[in-house]
PDB file of C-alpha atoms and ligand atoms in Angstrom:
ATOM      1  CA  UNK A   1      31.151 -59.811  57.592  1.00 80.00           C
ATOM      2  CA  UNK A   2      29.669 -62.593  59.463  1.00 94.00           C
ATOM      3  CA  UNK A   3      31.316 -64.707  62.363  1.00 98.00           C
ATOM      4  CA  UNK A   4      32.877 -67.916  60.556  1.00 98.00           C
ATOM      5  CA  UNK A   5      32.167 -70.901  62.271  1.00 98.00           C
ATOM      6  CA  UNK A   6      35.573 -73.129  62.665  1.00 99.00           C
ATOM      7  CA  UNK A   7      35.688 -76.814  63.209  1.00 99.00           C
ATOM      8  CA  UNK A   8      39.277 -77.717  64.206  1.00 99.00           C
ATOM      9  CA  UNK A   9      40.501 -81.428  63.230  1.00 99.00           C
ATOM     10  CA  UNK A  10      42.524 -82.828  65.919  1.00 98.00           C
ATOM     11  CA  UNK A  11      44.715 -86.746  66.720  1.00 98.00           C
ATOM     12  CA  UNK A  12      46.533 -85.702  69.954  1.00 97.00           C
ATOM     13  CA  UNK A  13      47.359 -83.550  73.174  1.00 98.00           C
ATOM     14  CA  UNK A  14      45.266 -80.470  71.904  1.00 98.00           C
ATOM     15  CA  UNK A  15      48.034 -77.845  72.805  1.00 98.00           C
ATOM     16  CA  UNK A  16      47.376 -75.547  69.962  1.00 98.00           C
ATOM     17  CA  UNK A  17      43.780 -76.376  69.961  1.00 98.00           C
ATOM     18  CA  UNK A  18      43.965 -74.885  73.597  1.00 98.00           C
ATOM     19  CA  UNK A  19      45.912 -71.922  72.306  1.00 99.00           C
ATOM     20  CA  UNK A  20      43.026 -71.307  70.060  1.00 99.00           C
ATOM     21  CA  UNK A  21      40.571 -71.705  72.464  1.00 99.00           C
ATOM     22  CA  UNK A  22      42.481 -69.018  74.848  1.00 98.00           C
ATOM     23  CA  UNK A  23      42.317 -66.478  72.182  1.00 99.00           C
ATOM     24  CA  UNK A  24      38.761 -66.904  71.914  1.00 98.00           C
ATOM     25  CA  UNK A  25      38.463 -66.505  75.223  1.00 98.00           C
ATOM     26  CA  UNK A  26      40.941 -63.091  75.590  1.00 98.00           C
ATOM     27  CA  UNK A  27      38.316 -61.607  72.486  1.00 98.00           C
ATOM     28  CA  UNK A  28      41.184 -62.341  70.049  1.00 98.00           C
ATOM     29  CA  UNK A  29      39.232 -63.728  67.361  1.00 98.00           C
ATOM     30  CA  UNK A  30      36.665 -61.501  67.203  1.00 98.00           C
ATOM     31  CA  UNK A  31      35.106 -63.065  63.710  1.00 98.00           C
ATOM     32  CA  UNK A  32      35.234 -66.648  64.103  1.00 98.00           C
ATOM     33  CA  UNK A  33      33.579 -69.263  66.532  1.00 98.00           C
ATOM     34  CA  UNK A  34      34.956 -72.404  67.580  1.00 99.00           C
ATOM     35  CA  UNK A  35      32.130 -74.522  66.922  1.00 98.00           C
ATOM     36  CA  UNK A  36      33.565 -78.163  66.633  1.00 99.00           C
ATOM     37  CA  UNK A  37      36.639 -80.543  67.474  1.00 99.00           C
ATOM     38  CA  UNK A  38      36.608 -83.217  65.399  1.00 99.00           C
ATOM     39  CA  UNK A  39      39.045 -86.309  66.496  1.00 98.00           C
ATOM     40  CA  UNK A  40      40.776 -89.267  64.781  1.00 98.00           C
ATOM     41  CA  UNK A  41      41.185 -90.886  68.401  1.00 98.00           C
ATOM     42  CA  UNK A  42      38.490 -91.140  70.850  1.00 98.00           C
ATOM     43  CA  UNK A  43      41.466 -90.982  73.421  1.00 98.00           C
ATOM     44  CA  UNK A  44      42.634 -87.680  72.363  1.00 98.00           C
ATOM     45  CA  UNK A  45      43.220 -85.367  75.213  1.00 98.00           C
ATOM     46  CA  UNK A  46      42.227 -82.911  73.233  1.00 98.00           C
ATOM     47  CA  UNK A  47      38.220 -83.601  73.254  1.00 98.00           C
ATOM     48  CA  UNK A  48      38.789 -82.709  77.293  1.00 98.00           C
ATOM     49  CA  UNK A  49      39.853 -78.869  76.235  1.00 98.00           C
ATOM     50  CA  UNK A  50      37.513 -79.366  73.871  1.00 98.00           C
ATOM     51  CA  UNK A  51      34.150 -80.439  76.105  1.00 98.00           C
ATOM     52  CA  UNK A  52      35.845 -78.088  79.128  1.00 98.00           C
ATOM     53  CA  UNK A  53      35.178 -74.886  76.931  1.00 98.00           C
ATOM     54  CA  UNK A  54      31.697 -75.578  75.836  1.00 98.00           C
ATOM     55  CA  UNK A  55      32.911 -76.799  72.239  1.00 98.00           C
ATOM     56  CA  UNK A  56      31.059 -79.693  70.384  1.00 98.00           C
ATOM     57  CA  UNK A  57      33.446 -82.581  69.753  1.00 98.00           C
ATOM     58  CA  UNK A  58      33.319 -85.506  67.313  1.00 98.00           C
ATOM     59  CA  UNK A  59      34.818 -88.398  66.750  1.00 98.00           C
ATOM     60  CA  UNK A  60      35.791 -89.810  63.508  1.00 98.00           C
ATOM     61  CA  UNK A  61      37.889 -92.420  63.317  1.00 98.00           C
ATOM     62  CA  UNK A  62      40.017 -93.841  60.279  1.00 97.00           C
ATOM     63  CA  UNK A  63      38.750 -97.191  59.108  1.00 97.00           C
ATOM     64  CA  UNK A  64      38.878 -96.861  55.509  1.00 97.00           C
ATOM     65  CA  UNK A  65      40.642 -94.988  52.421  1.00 98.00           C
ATOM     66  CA  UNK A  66      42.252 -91.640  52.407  1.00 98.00           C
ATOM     67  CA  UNK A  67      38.706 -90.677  50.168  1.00 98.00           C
ATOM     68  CA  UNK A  68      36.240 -92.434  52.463  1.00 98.00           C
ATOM     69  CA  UNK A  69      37.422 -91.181  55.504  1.00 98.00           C
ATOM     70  CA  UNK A  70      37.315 -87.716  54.091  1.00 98.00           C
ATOM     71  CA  UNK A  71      34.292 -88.114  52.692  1.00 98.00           C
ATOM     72  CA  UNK A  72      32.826 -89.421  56.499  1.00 98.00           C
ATOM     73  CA  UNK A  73      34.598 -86.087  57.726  1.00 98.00           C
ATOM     74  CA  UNK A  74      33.016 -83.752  55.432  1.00 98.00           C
ATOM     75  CA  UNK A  75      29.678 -85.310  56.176  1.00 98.00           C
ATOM     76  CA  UNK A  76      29.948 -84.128  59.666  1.00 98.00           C
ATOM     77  CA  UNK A  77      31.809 -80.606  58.761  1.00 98.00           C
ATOM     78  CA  UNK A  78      28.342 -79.660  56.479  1.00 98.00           C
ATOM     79  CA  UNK A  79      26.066 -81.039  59.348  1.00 98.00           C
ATOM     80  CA  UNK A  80      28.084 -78.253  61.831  1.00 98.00           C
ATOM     81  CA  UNK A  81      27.205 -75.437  58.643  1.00 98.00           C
ATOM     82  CA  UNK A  82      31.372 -75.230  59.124  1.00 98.00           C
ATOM     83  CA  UNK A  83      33.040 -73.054  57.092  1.00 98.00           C
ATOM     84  CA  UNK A  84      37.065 -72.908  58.400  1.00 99.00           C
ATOM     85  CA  UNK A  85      38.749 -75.775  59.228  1.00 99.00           C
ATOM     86  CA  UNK A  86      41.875 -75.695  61.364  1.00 99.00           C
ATOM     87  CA  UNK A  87      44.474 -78.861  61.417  1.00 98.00           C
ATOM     88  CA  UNK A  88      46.013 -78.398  64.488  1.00 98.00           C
ATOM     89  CA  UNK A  89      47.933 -81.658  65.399  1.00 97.00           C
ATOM     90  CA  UNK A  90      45.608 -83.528  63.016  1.00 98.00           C
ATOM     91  CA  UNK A  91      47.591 -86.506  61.571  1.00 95.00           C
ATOM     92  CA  UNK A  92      46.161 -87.189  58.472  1.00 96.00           C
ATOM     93  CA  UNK A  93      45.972 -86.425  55.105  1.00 96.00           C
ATOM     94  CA  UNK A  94      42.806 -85.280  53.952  1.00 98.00           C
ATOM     95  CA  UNK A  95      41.510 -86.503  50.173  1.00 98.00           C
ATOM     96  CA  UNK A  96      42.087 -84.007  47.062  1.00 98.00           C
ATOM     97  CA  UNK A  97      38.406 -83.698  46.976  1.00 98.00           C
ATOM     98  CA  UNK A  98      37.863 -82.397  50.658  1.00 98.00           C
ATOM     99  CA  UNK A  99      40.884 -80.071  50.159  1.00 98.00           C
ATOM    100  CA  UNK A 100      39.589 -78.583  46.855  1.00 98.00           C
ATOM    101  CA  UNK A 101      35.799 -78.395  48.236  1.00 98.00           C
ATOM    102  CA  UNK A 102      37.209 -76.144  51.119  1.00 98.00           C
ATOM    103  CA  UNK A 103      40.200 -74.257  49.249  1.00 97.00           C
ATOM    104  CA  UNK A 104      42.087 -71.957  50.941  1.00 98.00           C
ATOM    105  CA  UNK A 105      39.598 -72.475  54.245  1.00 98.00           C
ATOM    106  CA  UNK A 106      41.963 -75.383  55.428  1.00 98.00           C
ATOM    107  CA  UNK A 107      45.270 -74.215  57.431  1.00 98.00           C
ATOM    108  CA  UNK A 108      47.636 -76.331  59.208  1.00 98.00           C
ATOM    109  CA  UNK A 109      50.131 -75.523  61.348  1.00 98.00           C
ATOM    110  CA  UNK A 110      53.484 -77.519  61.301  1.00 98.00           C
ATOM    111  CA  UNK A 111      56.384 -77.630  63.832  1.00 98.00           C
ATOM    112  CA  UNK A 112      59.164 -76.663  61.629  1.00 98.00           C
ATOM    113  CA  UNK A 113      60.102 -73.601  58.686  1.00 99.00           C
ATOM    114  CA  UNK A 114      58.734 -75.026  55.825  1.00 98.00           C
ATOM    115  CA  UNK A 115      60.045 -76.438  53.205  1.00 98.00           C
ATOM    116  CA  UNK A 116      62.815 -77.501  55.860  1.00 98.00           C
ATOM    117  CA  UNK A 117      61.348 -80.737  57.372  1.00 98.00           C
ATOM    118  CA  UNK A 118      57.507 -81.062  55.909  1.00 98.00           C
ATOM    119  CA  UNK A 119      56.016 -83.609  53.654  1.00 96.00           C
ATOM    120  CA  UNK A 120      54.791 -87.120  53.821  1.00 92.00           C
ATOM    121  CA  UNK A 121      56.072 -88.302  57.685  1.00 93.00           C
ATOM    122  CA  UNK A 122      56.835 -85.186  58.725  1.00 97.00           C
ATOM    123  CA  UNK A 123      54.640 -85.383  62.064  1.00 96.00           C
ATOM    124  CA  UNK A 124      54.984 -84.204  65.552  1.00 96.00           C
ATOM    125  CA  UNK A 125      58.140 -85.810  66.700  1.00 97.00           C
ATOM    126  CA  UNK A 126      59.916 -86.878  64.140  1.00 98.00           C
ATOM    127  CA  UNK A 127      60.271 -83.098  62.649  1.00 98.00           C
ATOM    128  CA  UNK A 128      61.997 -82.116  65.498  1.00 98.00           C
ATOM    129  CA  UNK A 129      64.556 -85.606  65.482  1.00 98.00           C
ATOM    130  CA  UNK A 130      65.257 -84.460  61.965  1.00 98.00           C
ATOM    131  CA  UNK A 131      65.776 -80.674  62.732  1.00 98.00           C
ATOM    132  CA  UNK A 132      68.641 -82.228  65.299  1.00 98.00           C
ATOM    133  CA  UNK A 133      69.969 -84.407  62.560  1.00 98.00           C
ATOM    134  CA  UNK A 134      70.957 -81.537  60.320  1.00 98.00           C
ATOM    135  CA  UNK A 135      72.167 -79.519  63.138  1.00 98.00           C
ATOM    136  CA  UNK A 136      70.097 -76.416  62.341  1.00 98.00           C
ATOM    137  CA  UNK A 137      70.996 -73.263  64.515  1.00 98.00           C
ATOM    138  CA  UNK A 138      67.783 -72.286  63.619  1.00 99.00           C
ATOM    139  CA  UNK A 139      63.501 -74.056  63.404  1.00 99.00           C
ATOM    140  CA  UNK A 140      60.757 -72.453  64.016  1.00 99.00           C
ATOM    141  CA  UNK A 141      56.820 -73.476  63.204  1.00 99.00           C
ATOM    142  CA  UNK A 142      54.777 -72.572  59.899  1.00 99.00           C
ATOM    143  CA  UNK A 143      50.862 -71.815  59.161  1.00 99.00           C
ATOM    144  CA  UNK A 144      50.103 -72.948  55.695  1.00 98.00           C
ATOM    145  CA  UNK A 145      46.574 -73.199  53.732  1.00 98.00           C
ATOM    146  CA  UNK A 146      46.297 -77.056  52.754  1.00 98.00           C
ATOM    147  CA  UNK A 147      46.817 -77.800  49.440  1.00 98.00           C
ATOM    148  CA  UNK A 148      47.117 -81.059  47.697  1.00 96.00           C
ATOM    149  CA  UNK A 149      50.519 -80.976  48.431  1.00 97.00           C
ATOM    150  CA  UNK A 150      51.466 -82.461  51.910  1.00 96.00           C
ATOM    151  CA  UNK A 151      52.661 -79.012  53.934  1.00 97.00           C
ATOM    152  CA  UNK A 152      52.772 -77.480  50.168  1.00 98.00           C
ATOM    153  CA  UNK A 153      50.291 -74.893  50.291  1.00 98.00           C
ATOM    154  CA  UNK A 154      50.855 -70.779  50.203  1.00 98.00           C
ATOM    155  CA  UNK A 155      52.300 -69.732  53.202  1.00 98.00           C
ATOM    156  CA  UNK A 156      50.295 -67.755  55.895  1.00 99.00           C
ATOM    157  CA  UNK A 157      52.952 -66.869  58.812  1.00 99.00           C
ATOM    158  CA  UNK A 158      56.131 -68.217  60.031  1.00 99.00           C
ATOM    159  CA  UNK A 159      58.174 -67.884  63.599  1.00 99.00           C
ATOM    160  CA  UNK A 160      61.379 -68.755  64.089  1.00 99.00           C
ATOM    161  CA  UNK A 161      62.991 -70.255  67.247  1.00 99.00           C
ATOM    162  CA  UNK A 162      66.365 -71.420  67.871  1.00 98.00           C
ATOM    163  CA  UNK A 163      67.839 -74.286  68.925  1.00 98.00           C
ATOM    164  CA  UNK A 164      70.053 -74.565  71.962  1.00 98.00           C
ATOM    165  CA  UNK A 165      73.294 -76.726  72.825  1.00 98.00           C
ATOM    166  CA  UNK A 166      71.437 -79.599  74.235  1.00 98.00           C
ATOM    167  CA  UNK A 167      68.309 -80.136  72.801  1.00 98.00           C
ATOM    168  CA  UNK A 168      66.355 -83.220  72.817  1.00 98.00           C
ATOM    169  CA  UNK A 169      63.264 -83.442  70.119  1.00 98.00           C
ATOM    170  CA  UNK A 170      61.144 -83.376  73.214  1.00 98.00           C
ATOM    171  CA  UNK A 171      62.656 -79.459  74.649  1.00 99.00           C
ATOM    172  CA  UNK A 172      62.633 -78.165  70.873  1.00 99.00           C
ATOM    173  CA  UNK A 173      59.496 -79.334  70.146  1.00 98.00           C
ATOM    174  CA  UNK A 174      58.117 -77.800  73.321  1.00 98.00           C
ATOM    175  CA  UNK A 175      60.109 -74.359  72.825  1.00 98.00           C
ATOM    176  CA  UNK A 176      58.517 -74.157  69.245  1.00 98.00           C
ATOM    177  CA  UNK A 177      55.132 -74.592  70.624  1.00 98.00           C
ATOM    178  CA  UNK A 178      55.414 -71.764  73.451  1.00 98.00           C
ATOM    179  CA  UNK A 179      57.409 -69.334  71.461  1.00 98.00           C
ATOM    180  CA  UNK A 180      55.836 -70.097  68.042  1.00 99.00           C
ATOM    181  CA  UNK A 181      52.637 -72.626  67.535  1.00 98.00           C
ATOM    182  CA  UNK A 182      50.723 -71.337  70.549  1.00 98.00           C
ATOM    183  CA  UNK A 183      50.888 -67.638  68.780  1.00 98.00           C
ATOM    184  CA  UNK A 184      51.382 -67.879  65.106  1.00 99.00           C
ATOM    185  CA  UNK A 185      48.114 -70.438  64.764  1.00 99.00           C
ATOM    186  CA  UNK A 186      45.785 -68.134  66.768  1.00 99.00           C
ATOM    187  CA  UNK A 187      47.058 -65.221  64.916  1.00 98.00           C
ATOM    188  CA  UNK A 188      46.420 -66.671  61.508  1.00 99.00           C
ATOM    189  CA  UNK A 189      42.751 -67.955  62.256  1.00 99.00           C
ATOM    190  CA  UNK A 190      42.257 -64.537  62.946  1.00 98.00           C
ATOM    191  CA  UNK A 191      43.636 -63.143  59.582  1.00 98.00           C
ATOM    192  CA  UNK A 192      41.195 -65.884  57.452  1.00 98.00           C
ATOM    193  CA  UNK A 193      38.444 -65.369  59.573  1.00 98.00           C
ATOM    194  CA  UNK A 194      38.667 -61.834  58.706  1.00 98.00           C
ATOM    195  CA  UNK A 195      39.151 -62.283  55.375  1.00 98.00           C
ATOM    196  CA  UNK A 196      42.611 -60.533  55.490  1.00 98.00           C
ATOM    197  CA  UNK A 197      44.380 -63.264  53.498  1.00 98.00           C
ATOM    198  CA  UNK A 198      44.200 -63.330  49.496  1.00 98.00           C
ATOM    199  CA  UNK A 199      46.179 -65.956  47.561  1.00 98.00           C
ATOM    200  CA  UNK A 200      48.066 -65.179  44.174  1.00 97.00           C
ATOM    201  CA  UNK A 201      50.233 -67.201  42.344  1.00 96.00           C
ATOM    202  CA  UNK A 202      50.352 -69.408  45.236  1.00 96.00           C
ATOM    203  CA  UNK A 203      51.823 -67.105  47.406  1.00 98.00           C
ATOM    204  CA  UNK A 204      49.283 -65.619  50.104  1.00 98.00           C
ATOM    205  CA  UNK A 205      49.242 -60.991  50.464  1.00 98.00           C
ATOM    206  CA  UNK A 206      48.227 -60.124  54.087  1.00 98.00           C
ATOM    207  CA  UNK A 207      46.334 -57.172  54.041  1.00 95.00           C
ATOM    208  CA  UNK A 208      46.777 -55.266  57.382  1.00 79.00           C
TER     209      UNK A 208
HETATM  210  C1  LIG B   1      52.157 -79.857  67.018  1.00 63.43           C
HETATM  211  O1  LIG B   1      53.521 -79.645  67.236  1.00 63.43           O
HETATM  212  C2  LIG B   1      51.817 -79.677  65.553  1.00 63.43           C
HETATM  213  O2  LIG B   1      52.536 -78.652  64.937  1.00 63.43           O
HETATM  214  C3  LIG B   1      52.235 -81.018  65.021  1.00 63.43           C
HETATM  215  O3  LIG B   1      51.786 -81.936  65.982  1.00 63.43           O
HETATM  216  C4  LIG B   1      51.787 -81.314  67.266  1.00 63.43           C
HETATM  217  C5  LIG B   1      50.416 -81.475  67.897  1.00 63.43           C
HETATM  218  O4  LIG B   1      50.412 -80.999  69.227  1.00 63.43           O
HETATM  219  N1  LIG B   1      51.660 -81.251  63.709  1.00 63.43           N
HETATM  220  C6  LIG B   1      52.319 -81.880  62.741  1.00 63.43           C
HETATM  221  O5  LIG B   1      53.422 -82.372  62.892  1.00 63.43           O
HETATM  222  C7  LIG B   1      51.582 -81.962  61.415  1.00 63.43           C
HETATM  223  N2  LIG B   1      52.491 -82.261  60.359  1.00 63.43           N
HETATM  224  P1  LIG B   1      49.059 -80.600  69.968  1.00 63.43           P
HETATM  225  O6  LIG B   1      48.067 -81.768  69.808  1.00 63.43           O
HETATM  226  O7  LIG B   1      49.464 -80.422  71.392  1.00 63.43           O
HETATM  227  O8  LIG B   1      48.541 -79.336  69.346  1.00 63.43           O
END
């Protein structure tokens, strides 16, 4: 099976992208290179991690439609010979076409237990304010393929976390990074990239 070569899309802080790039590092994704971070923001902490561990960045910024700015991204995803993409923190959508052309090679990870919280302005943040709306005892964070569905697509692995007496959406969001983003998303590259994940009847089977 040879190494897949993973661009993953990023807008922000690049925690999970970092998370990634420490499993690399530990020999915990043993068939997949990071190969490029590609960024909506040129200010994006993220291209730091990204240049600070040897990984090619990019910069694509949104200027145009939902189509033409995924069209500009896919350009630069077939230039890199990229076949995984990882949304990790990436915040937007990506056209119909771009999903379909890279079907079930597109996973996102999302701060919350899908379907609680996901969809159309669910992003960083604001998942979290919501989860303390409801008063949920219990969140967690999701790894999904991309569909055309916004956070619809056959689920990979979840993690719940729980929420304490006191929370703010800044400590839950930052307890559902350390105890489930940071290892659920390196855990589920690795599955792909392996070629351990089937999907049926849009549910994913795991072999192990
Ligand atoms: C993460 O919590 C990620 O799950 C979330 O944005 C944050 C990015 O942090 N993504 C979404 O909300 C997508 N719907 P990071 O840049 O430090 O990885």
């Amino acid at each position: 099976m040879s190494v897949k070569k993973v661009a993953v899309l990023v807008s922000g802080g690049g925690t999970n992208l970092q998370a990634l790039i420490d499993a690399a590092n530990a020999g915990k994704l043993p068939n997949a290179r990071l190969s490029l971070v590609l960024s909506s923001r040129e200010d994006a902490y993220a291209l730091e991690r990204a240049r600070g561990a040897g990984i090619p960045v990019a910069v694509v910024k949104r200027t145009d439609s939902r189509e033409d700015y995924s069209d500009r991204i896919e350009a630069v995803l077939r230039a890199n010979g990229i076949d995984l993409i990882v949304l990790a923190g990436f915040m937007h959508i990506l056209s119909g076409k771009l999903i379909r052309e890279y079907e079930n090679r597109i996973i996102n990870v999302h701060p919350a237990l899908i379907p609680s919280f996901c969809g159309e302005g669910f992003f960083g943040l604001r998942v979290h304010e919501a989860a303390l709306r409801k008063g949920v005892k219990v969140t967690g964070a999701t790894v999904h393929f991309v569909n055309e569905i916004a956070d619809g697509g056959p689920i990979i692995l979840q993690k719940a976390v729980a929420v304490e007496e006191g929370d703010t959406p800044e400590t839950l969001q930052k307890r559902v990074m350390v105890e489930a983003e940071w290892k659920i998303l390196p855990e589920a590259l690795d599955l792909v990239s392996r070629d351990l994940v089937t999907v049926a009847d849009g549910k994913t089977v795991i072999k192990k």
